[in-house]
Tab-separated table of C-alpha atoms and ligand atoms in Angstrom:
chain	number	residue	atom	x	y	z
P	130	MET	CA	69.607	3.545	95.123
P	131	ILE	CA	71.484	1.478	97.699
P	132	LEU	CA	72.512	-2.093	96.953
P	133	GLY	CA	72.258	-4.390	100.004
P	134	ILE	CA	74.111	-7.719	100.208
P	135	GLU	CA	73.599	-10.308	102.966
P	136	SER	CA	75.576	-13.557	103.355
P	137	SER	CA	76.293	-13.863	107.089
P	138	CYS	CA	75.062	-17.429	107.490
P	139	ASP	CA	73.008	-19.631	105.165
P	140	ASP	CA	70.978	-17.119	103.128
P	141	SER	CA	72.326	-15.305	100.065
P	142	SER	CA	70.329	-12.164	99.446
P	143	VAL	CA	70.481	-8.993	97.379
P	144	ALA	CA	68.224	-5.910	97.546
P	145	LEU	CA	67.909	-2.491	95.931
P	146	LEU	CA	66.353	0.280	98.002
P	147	SER	CA	65.624	3.794	96.765
P	148	ILE	CA	67.389	6.424	98.846
P	149	ASP	CA	64.623	9.007	98.821
P	150	GLY	CA	61.347	7.098	98.883
P	151	LEU	CA	62.548	3.972	100.758
P	152	LYS	CA	61.043	1.939	97.951
P	153	LEU	CA	62.180	-1.664	97.775
P	154	ILE	CA	62.937	-1.878	94.074
P	155	HIS	CA	64.304	-5.399	94.125
P	156	HIS	CA	64.672	-8.089	96.767
P	157	LYS	CA	65.667	-11.698	96.275
P	158	LYS	CA	66.989	-14.402	98.564
P	159	ILE	CA	68.341	-17.885	97.946
P	160	SER	CA	68.055	-19.959	101.075
P	161	GLN	CA	70.217	-22.995	101.805
P	162	ASP	CA	67.786	-24.672	104.245
P	163	ALA	CA	67.272	-27.767	102.113
P	164	GLU	CA	71.010	-28.390	101.677
P	165	HIS	CA	71.781	-28.053	105.408
P	166	SER	CA	68.672	-29.886	106.629
P	167	ALA	CA	70.216	-33.322	106.142
P	168	TRP	CA	72.978	-32.359	108.596
P	169	GLY	CA	70.678	-30.853	111.266
P	170	GLY	CA	72.492	-27.502	111.165
P	171	VAL	CA	74.600	-25.199	109.012
P	172	VAL	CA	77.763	-26.791	107.587
P	173	PRO	CA	80.136	-23.806	107.080
P	174	GLU	CA	82.089	-25.209	104.161
P	175	LEU	CA	78.879	-26.093	102.317
P	176	ALA	CA	77.413	-22.651	103.083
P	177	ALA	CA	80.502	-20.963	101.630
P	178	ARG	CA	80.317	-22.956	98.408
P	179	LEU	CA	76.590	-22.249	98.003
P	180	HIS	CA	77.116	-18.489	98.506
P	181	THR	CA	79.805	-18.552	95.824
P	182	LYS	CA	77.215	-19.971	93.429
P	183	ALA	CA	74.186	-17.900	94.514
P	184	LEU	CA	75.616	-14.398	94.953
P	185	PRO	CA	76.898	-13.876	91.368
P	186	ALA	CA	73.580	-15.218	90.013
P	187	LEU	CA	71.624	-12.800	92.217
P	188	LEU	CA	73.811	-9.874	91.158
P	189	ASP	CA	73.537	-10.754	87.503
P	190	GLU	CA	69.753	-10.208	87.706
P	191	ILE	CA	70.181	-6.565	88.762
P	192	ARG	CA	72.819	-5.676	86.175
P	193	PRO	CA	70.473	-3.132	84.448
P	194	PHE	CA	70.404	-1.109	87.710
P	195	PHE	CA	74.198	-0.957	88.185
P	196	THR	CA	74.496	2.645	86.946
P	197	LYS	CA	71.909	3.797	89.502
P	198	ILE	CA	73.694	2.367	92.545
P	199	LYS	CA	75.094	5.104	94.809
P	200	ALA	CA	76.544	2.881	97.564
P	201	ILE	CA	76.867	-0.789	98.514
P	202	ALA	CA	75.826	-1.936	101.984
P	203	VAL	CA	77.131	-5.353	102.974
P	204	THR	CA	76.918	-7.414	106.173
P	205	ASN	CA	80.484	-7.558	107.490
P	206	GLU	CA	79.843	-8.810	111.078
P	207	PRO	CA	78.892	-10.945	113.000
P	208	GLY	CA	78.467	-14.267	111.248
P	209	LEU	CA	80.229	-17.305	109.854
P	210	SER	CA	83.521	-15.967	108.507
P	211	VAL	CA	83.482	-18.272	105.466
P	212	SER	CA	79.992	-17.009	104.605
P	213	LEU	CA	80.614	-13.310	105.318
P	214	ILE	CA	83.652	-13.335	103.083
P	215	GLY	CA	81.510	-14.190	100.036
P	216	GLY	CA	79.344	-11.073	100.321
P	217	VAL	CA	82.172	-8.802	101.459
P	218	SER	CA	84.491	-9.816	98.599
P	219	MET	CA	81.733	-9.268	96.079
P	220	ALA	CA	80.840	-5.880	97.569
P	221	LYS	CA	84.477	-4.745	97.498
P	222	THR	CA	84.937	-5.790	93.872
P	223	LEU	CA	81.730	-4.044	92.854
P	224	SER	CA	82.641	-0.953	94.862
P	225	MET	CA	85.921	-0.693	92.914
P	226	SER	CA	84.409	-1.292	89.506
P	227	LEU	CA	81.339	0.942	89.950
P	228	LYS	CA	83.398	3.540	91.848
P	229	VAL	CA	80.836	3.855	94.649
P	230	PRO	CA	81.420	3.753	98.422
P	231	ILE	CA	80.926	0.646	100.505
P	232	ILE	CA	79.175	0.503	103.893
P	233	GLY	CA	79.866	-2.377	106.294
P	234	VAL	CA	76.657	-3.189	108.186
P	235	ASN	CA	76.473	-5.064	111.474
P	236	HIS	CA	73.931	-7.870	110.972
P	237	LEU	CA	72.183	-7.176	114.308
P	238	ILE	CA	71.769	-3.503	113.409
P	239	GLY	CA	70.380	-4.692	110.077
P	240	HIS	CA	67.714	-6.701	111.928
P	241	ILE	CA	66.695	-3.568	113.867
P	242	TYR	CA	66.231	-1.705	110.584
P	243	SER	CA	63.767	-4.385	109.446
P	244	LEU	CA	61.296	-2.433	111.633
P	245	PHE	CA	61.783	0.677	109.480
P	246	LEU	CA	61.888	-0.697	105.957
P	247	GLN	CA	59.175	1.642	104.768
P	248	SER	CA	59.478	4.465	107.285
P	249	GLU	CA	61.997	6.764	108.916
P	250	ILE	CA	63.395	5.464	112.228
P	251	SER	CA	61.693	6.641	115.382
P	252	LEU	CA	63.607	6.632	118.673
P	253	PRO	CA	63.896	5.935	121.611
P	254	LEU	CA	63.135	2.267	121.267
P	255	GLY	CA	63.394	-0.969	123.239
P	256	VAL	CA	64.238	-4.068	121.163
P	257	LEU	CA	64.137	-7.811	121.647
P	258	LEU	CA	66.461	-9.492	119.156
P	259	VAL	CA	65.851	-13.222	118.796
P	260	SER	CA	67.678	-15.084	116.035
P	261	GLY	CA	69.668	-18.230	115.453
P	262	GLY	CA	72.830	-16.581	116.757
P	263	HIS	CA	71.629	-13.991	119.279
P	264	THR	CA	69.169	-13.296	122.072
P	265	MET	CA	69.353	-9.732	123.355
P	266	ILE	CA	67.317	-7.022	124.993
P	267	LEU	CA	68.493	-3.635	123.704
P	268	SER	CA	67.679	-0.056	124.551
P	269	ILE	CA	68.321	2.598	121.892
P	270	ASP	CA	68.227	6.276	122.867
P	271	GLU	CA	67.377	9.374	120.773
P	272	SER	CA	71.043	9.719	119.749
P	273	LYS	CA	71.121	6.157	118.367
P	274	ASN	CA	73.266	4.808	121.225
P	275	VAL	CA	72.627	1.098	121.617
P	276	GLU	CA	72.751	-0.335	125.147
P	277	ILE	CA	72.767	-4.115	125.627
P	278	LEU	CA	70.570	-4.854	128.666
P	279	ALA	CA	70.627	-8.643	128.447
P	280	SER	CA	72.099	-11.361	126.248
P	281	THR	CA	72.602	-15.126	126.361
P	282	GLY	CA	75.490	-16.904	128.032
P	283	ASP	CA	75.136	-20.016	125.878
P	284	ASP	CA	72.606	-21.009	123.192
P	285	SER	CA	70.283	-18.480	121.586
P	286	PHE	CA	66.477	-18.681	121.519
P	287	GLY	CA	66.321	-19.695	117.825
P	288	GLU	CA	69.264	-22.069	118.174
P	289	SER	CA	67.505	-23.910	121.014
P	290	PHE	CA	64.567	-24.562	118.653
P	291	ASP	CA	67.031	-25.826	116.028
P	292	LYS	CA	68.663	-28.183	118.518
P	293	VAL	CA	65.346	-29.535	119.834
P	294	ALA	CA	64.247	-30.098	116.220
P	295	LYS	CA	67.487	-31.958	115.546
P	296	MET	CA	66.987	-34.204	118.620
P	297	LEU	CA	63.458	-34.990	117.409
P	298	GLY	CA	64.593	-35.626	113.822
P	299	LEU	CA	62.553	-32.688	112.494
P	300	GLY	CA	65.259	-31.211	110.229
P	301	TYR	CA	66.766	-27.704	110.004
P	302	PRO	CA	65.904	-24.919	110.657
P	303	GLY	CA	63.822	-26.002	113.615
P	304	GLY	CA	61.956	-22.864	114.668
P	305	SER	CA	58.932	-23.010	112.440
P	306	VAL	CA	58.594	-26.816	112.518
P	307	VAL	CA	58.783	-27.003	116.343
P	308	ALA	CA	56.229	-24.176	116.611
P	309	GLN	CA	54.001	-25.989	114.108
P	310	MET	CA	54.253	-29.315	115.997
P	311	ALA	CA	53.429	-27.503	119.259
P	312	LEU	CA	50.085	-26.457	117.773
P	313	ASP	CA	49.060	-30.158	117.617
P	314	CYS	CA	49.734	-30.741	121.323
P	315	LYS	CA	46.973	-32.829	122.925
P	316	SER	CA	48.146	-32.782	126.514
P	317	LYS	CA	49.307	-29.298	127.523
P	318	ASP	CA	50.248	-30.167	131.107
P	319	ARG	CA	52.255	-33.255	130.208
P	320	PHE	CA	55.769	-31.753	129.951
P	321	LYS	CA	56.541	-28.881	132.285
P	322	PHE	CA	60.174	-28.115	131.497
P	323	PRO	CA	62.047	-25.878	133.943
P	324	VAL	CA	62.125	-22.187	133.003
P	325	PRO	CA	65.842	-21.242	132.980
P	326	LEU	CA	67.195	-18.813	135.618
P	327	LYS	CA	63.732	-18.431	137.167
P	328	GLY	CA	64.041	-16.414	140.360
P	329	ASP	CA	67.704	-15.698	139.570
P	330	GLU	CA	68.733	-12.044	139.922
P	331	ARG	CA	70.886	-12.119	136.803
P	332	LEU	CA	69.437	-10.291	133.826
P	333	GLU	CA	70.594	-12.780	131.234
P	334	TYR	CA	69.419	-15.661	129.125
P	335	SER	CA	70.466	-19.287	129.056
P	336	PHE	CA	68.905	-22.037	126.973
P	337	SER	CA	71.376	-24.912	127.373
P	338	GLY	CA	69.773	-26.291	130.590
P	339	LEU	CA	66.325	-26.303	129.002
P	340	LYS	CA	67.744	-28.012	125.913
P	341	ASN	CA	69.292	-30.668	128.150
P	342	ALA	CA	66.012	-31.240	130.023
P	343	VAL	CA	64.319	-31.815	126.657
P	344	ARG	CA	67.127	-34.167	125.624
P	345	VAL	CA	66.725	-36.271	128.788
P	346	THR	CA	62.954	-36.522	128.239
P	347	ILE	CA	63.404	-37.587	124.611
P	348	GLN	CA	65.989	-40.176	125.616
P	349	ARG	CA	63.690	-41.560	128.340
P	350	LEU	CA	60.863	-42.004	125.839
P	351	LYS	CA	63.211	-43.575	123.292
P	352	ASP	CA	64.579	-45.994	125.909
P	353	SER	CA	61.068	-47.083	126.811
P	354	GLY	CA	60.538	-47.848	123.122
P	355	LYS	CA	57.966	-45.182	122.355
P	356	LEU	CA	58.321	-41.737	120.837
P	357	ASN	CA	55.285	-41.146	118.649
P	358	GLN	CA	53.877	-38.056	116.923
P	359	ASN	CA	51.756	-37.142	119.967
P	360	ASP	CA	54.823	-37.307	122.213
P	361	ILE	CA	56.752	-35.070	119.793
P	362	SER	CA	53.946	-32.474	119.702
P	363	ASP	CA	53.640	-32.493	123.489
P	364	ILE	CA	57.425	-32.062	123.895
P	365	CYS	CA	57.474	-29.215	121.354
P	366	TYR	CA	54.646	-27.488	123.206
P	367	GLY	CA	56.319	-27.864	126.617
P	368	PHE	CA	59.661	-26.683	125.252
P	369	GLU	CA	58.264	-23.692	123.345
P	370	ASN	CA	56.331	-22.532	126.390
P	371	ALA	CA	59.350	-22.756	128.707
P	372	ALA	CA	61.555	-20.931	126.157
P	373	CYS	CA	58.991	-18.119	125.685
P	374	GLU	CA	58.385	-17.947	129.446
P	375	HIS	CA	62.140	-17.481	129.943
P	376	ILE	CA	62.214	-14.599	127.448
P	377	MET	CA	59.237	-12.934	129.134
P	378	ASP	CA	60.457	-13.542	132.701
P	379	LYS	CA	63.561	-11.389	132.113
P	380	LEU	CA	61.803	-8.974	129.782
P	381	SER	CA	59.076	-8.194	132.324
P	382	ARG	CA	61.794	-7.018	134.717
P	383	VAL	CA	63.141	-4.685	132.050
P	384	PHE	CA	59.655	-3.330	131.333
P	385	LYS	CA	59.203	-2.566	135.042
P	386	GLU	CA	62.457	-0.589	135.122
P	387	ARG	CA	62.308	1.171	131.750
P	388	ASN	CA	59.498	3.306	130.539
P	389	PHE	CA	59.436	2.102	126.909
P	390	LYS	CA	56.949	3.899	124.702
P	391	LYS	CA	57.916	1.775	121.706
P	392	PHE	CA	59.204	-1.779	121.700
P	393	GLY	CA	60.270	-3.786	118.642
P	394	VAL	CA	60.970	-7.484	118.180
P	395	VAL	CA	63.350	-8.546	115.407
P	396	GLY	CA	65.318	-11.541	114.110
P	397	GLY	CA	64.270	-14.800	112.474
P	398	ALA	CA	62.707	-16.169	115.682
P	399	SER	CA	60.493	-13.087	116.026
P	400	ALA	CA	58.162	-14.988	113.693
P	401	ASN	CA	57.212	-17.161	116.696
P	402	LEU	CA	53.502	-16.612	117.335
P	403	ASN	CA	53.566	-17.792	120.956
P	404	LEU	CA	56.229	-15.162	121.671
P	405	ARG	CA	54.405	-12.480	119.666
P	406	ALA	CA	51.200	-13.048	121.666
P	407	ARG	CA	53.100	-12.645	124.948
P	408	LEU	CA	54.827	-9.483	123.706
P	409	ASP	CA	51.513	-8.084	122.608
P	410	GLU	CA	50.172	-8.667	126.113
P	411	ILE	CA	53.076	-7.013	127.932
P	412	CYS	CA	53.044	-4.007	125.577
P	413	LYS	CA	49.323	-3.521	126.186
P	414	LYS	CA	49.897	-3.724	129.942
P	415	TYR	CA	52.562	-0.998	129.806
P	416	GLU	CA	50.781	1.057	127.116
P	417	CYS	CA	53.729	0.629	124.803
P	418	GLU	CA	53.530	0.398	121.017
P	419	LEU	CA	54.714	-2.993	119.707
P	420	LEU	CA	56.682	-2.806	116.446
P	421	LEU	CA	56.962	-5.940	114.326
P	422	ALA	CA	58.703	-6.434	110.999
P	423	PRO	CA	56.647	-8.001	108.189
P	424	LEU	CA	57.106	-11.796	108.445
P	425	GLU	CA	59.148	-12.055	105.221
P	426	PHE	CA	61.726	-9.617	106.669
P	427	CYS	CA	62.108	-11.271	110.109
P	428	ALA	CA	64.609	-13.857	108.853
P	429	ASP	CA	67.911	-12.836	107.256
P	430	ASN	CA	67.472	-10.656	104.182
P	431	ALA	CA	69.321	-7.996	102.210
P	432	ALA	CA	66.479	-5.442	102.367
P	433	MET	CA	67.235	-4.700	106.033
P	434	ILE	CA	70.952	-4.377	105.198
P	435	ALA	CA	70.180	-1.911	102.392
P	436	ARG	CA	67.907	0.017	104.797
P	437	ALA	CA	70.685	0.257	107.419
P	438	GLY	CA	73.111	1.302	104.665
P	439	ARG	CA	70.736	4.008	103.430
P	440	GLU	CA	70.754	5.596	106.901
P	441	ARG	CA	74.529	5.662	106.909
P	442	TYR	CA	74.554	7.020	103.344
P	443	ILE	CA	72.333	10.015	104.115
P	444	ASN	CA	74.485	10.715	107.180
P	445	ASN	CA	77.607	10.575	104.995
P	446	ASP	CA	79.010	7.718	107.104
P	447	LEU	CA	80.825	5.941	104.256
P	448	SER	CA	84.015	3.951	103.869
P	449	ASN	CA	86.650	3.131	101.332
P	450	TYR	CA	86.618	-0.500	100.204
P	451	LYS	CA	90.014	-0.998	101.893
P	452	ASP	CA	88.566	0.000	105.285
P	453	ILE	CA	85.898	-2.683	105.372
P	454	LYS	CA	86.999	-5.480	107.669
P	455	MET	CA	85.136	-8.711	108.056
P	456	SER	CA	84.702	-10.122	111.529
P	457	PRO	CA	82.887	-13.207	112.872
P	458	ARG	CA	82.090	-11.226	116.061
P	459	THR	CA	80.400	-7.919	116.710
P	460	THR	CA	82.987	-5.174	117.168
P	461	SER	CA	80.589	-2.268	117.650
P	462	LEU	CA	76.852	-1.700	117.857
P	463	LEU	CA	75.966	1.631	116.293
P	464	LEU	CA	72.557	2.352	114.828
X	525	LIG	O1	67.676	-14.069	111.939
X	525	LIG	P1	67.786	-15.443	111.372
X	525	LIG	O2	67.181	-15.681	110.014
X	525	LIG	O3	69.269	-15.906	111.315
X	525	LIG	C1	70.232	-15.489	112.256
X	525	LIG	O4	70.627	-14.301	112.222
X	525	LIG	O5	70.569	-16.348	113.097
X	525	LIG	O6	67.121	-16.437	112.444
X	525	LIG	C2	67.028	-17.809	112.175
X	525	LIG	C3	66.558	-18.492	113.442
X	525	LIG	C4	66.673	-20.007	113.363
X	525	LIG	O7	67.294	-20.462	114.543
X	525	LIG	C5	65.231	-20.451	113.277
X	525	LIG	O8	64.996	-21.736	113.826
X	525	LIG	C6	64.540	-19.380	114.091
X	525	LIG	O9	65.170	-18.189	113.685
X	525	LIG	N1	63.091	-19.309	113.842
X	525	LIG	C7	62.162	-19.531	114.798
X	525	LIG	C8	60.901	-19.440	114.162
X	525	LIG	N2	61.106	-19.167	112.836
X	525	LIG	C9	62.461	-19.091	112.661
X	525	LIG	N3	62.303	-19.804	116.103
X	525	LIG	C10	61.176	-19.984	116.816
X	525	LIG	N4	59.929	-19.933	116.297
X	525	LIG	C11	59.747	-19.665	114.973
X	525	LIG	N5	58.507	-19.602	114.464
X	526	LIG	ZN1	69.870	-12.803	111.408
């Protein structure tokens, strides 16, 4: 089996995946949401200390399987360097003591493999990656070449939810709570926030202007002495719609130009139901199959890292522990 280790941001996770049957033998995650919530975002130093506590405890639980591990797949980029280093150091130590190869997995590639946890990969494929760190439209050809068609110049889709949640005092992470508040909206036409880069030729994303428009609205309501629950729900609704509209505005151009037969959406923010409904609609329009990861594997997890590692293992794409470098940025995107 392949051992997967994920610690790129604020989730410590470990998984065991069988090489032949793609059976998820073990999967466990310790999330740090509660600890970071008070600060309205991830505090790197705190994240590092929590990984140092969680990762050995998670590994201790799978000790009986150690002799069955054939390779260790670990997220080595991109991410918070102080968080990545926890998983990478542990993977290197284990690789030396168990005498098995180590496979450095790009976190974004890991998210793509969340679509194929229980099946072999099927290409070509279009992908929308929406997480707390990234917003990208990707095209992957039959030979596994990954082409980046669009990405964000500033904030990411998920991050913009986190920042709006912070401004509204809703805690961290903000995605699910903002989406939940939006469901209680009573006045759907009340806040029409500008859709970023609407009508602009550039095929790219930007969420900082939208975030600022939301900030100004919140401030105006605060200054006038009223910001009640109804206001918060209406703001969340207006913001979520503009953010999803922005994603779809650029994506619809890509759909017109590319003849996708399969399109997947991955990353923690792919749990957003408003976005999923819109993607469902566009895929139906273009007679394209929509691939979604099970909800529990949308957010960061080690199962997707083990799955990506298993692909590299069967293709004999392995490394020595000394070759694994850790990088806060993506250095290459290879499926
Ligand atoms: O993939 P992920 O777990 O971590 C990164 O790789 O960044 O994604 C986490 C992000 C957070 O920004 C979180 O607020 C967002 O995904 N998210 C959502 C939803 N659920 C999680 N964003 C929008 N709507 C949601 N329902
Ligand atoms: Zn992620």
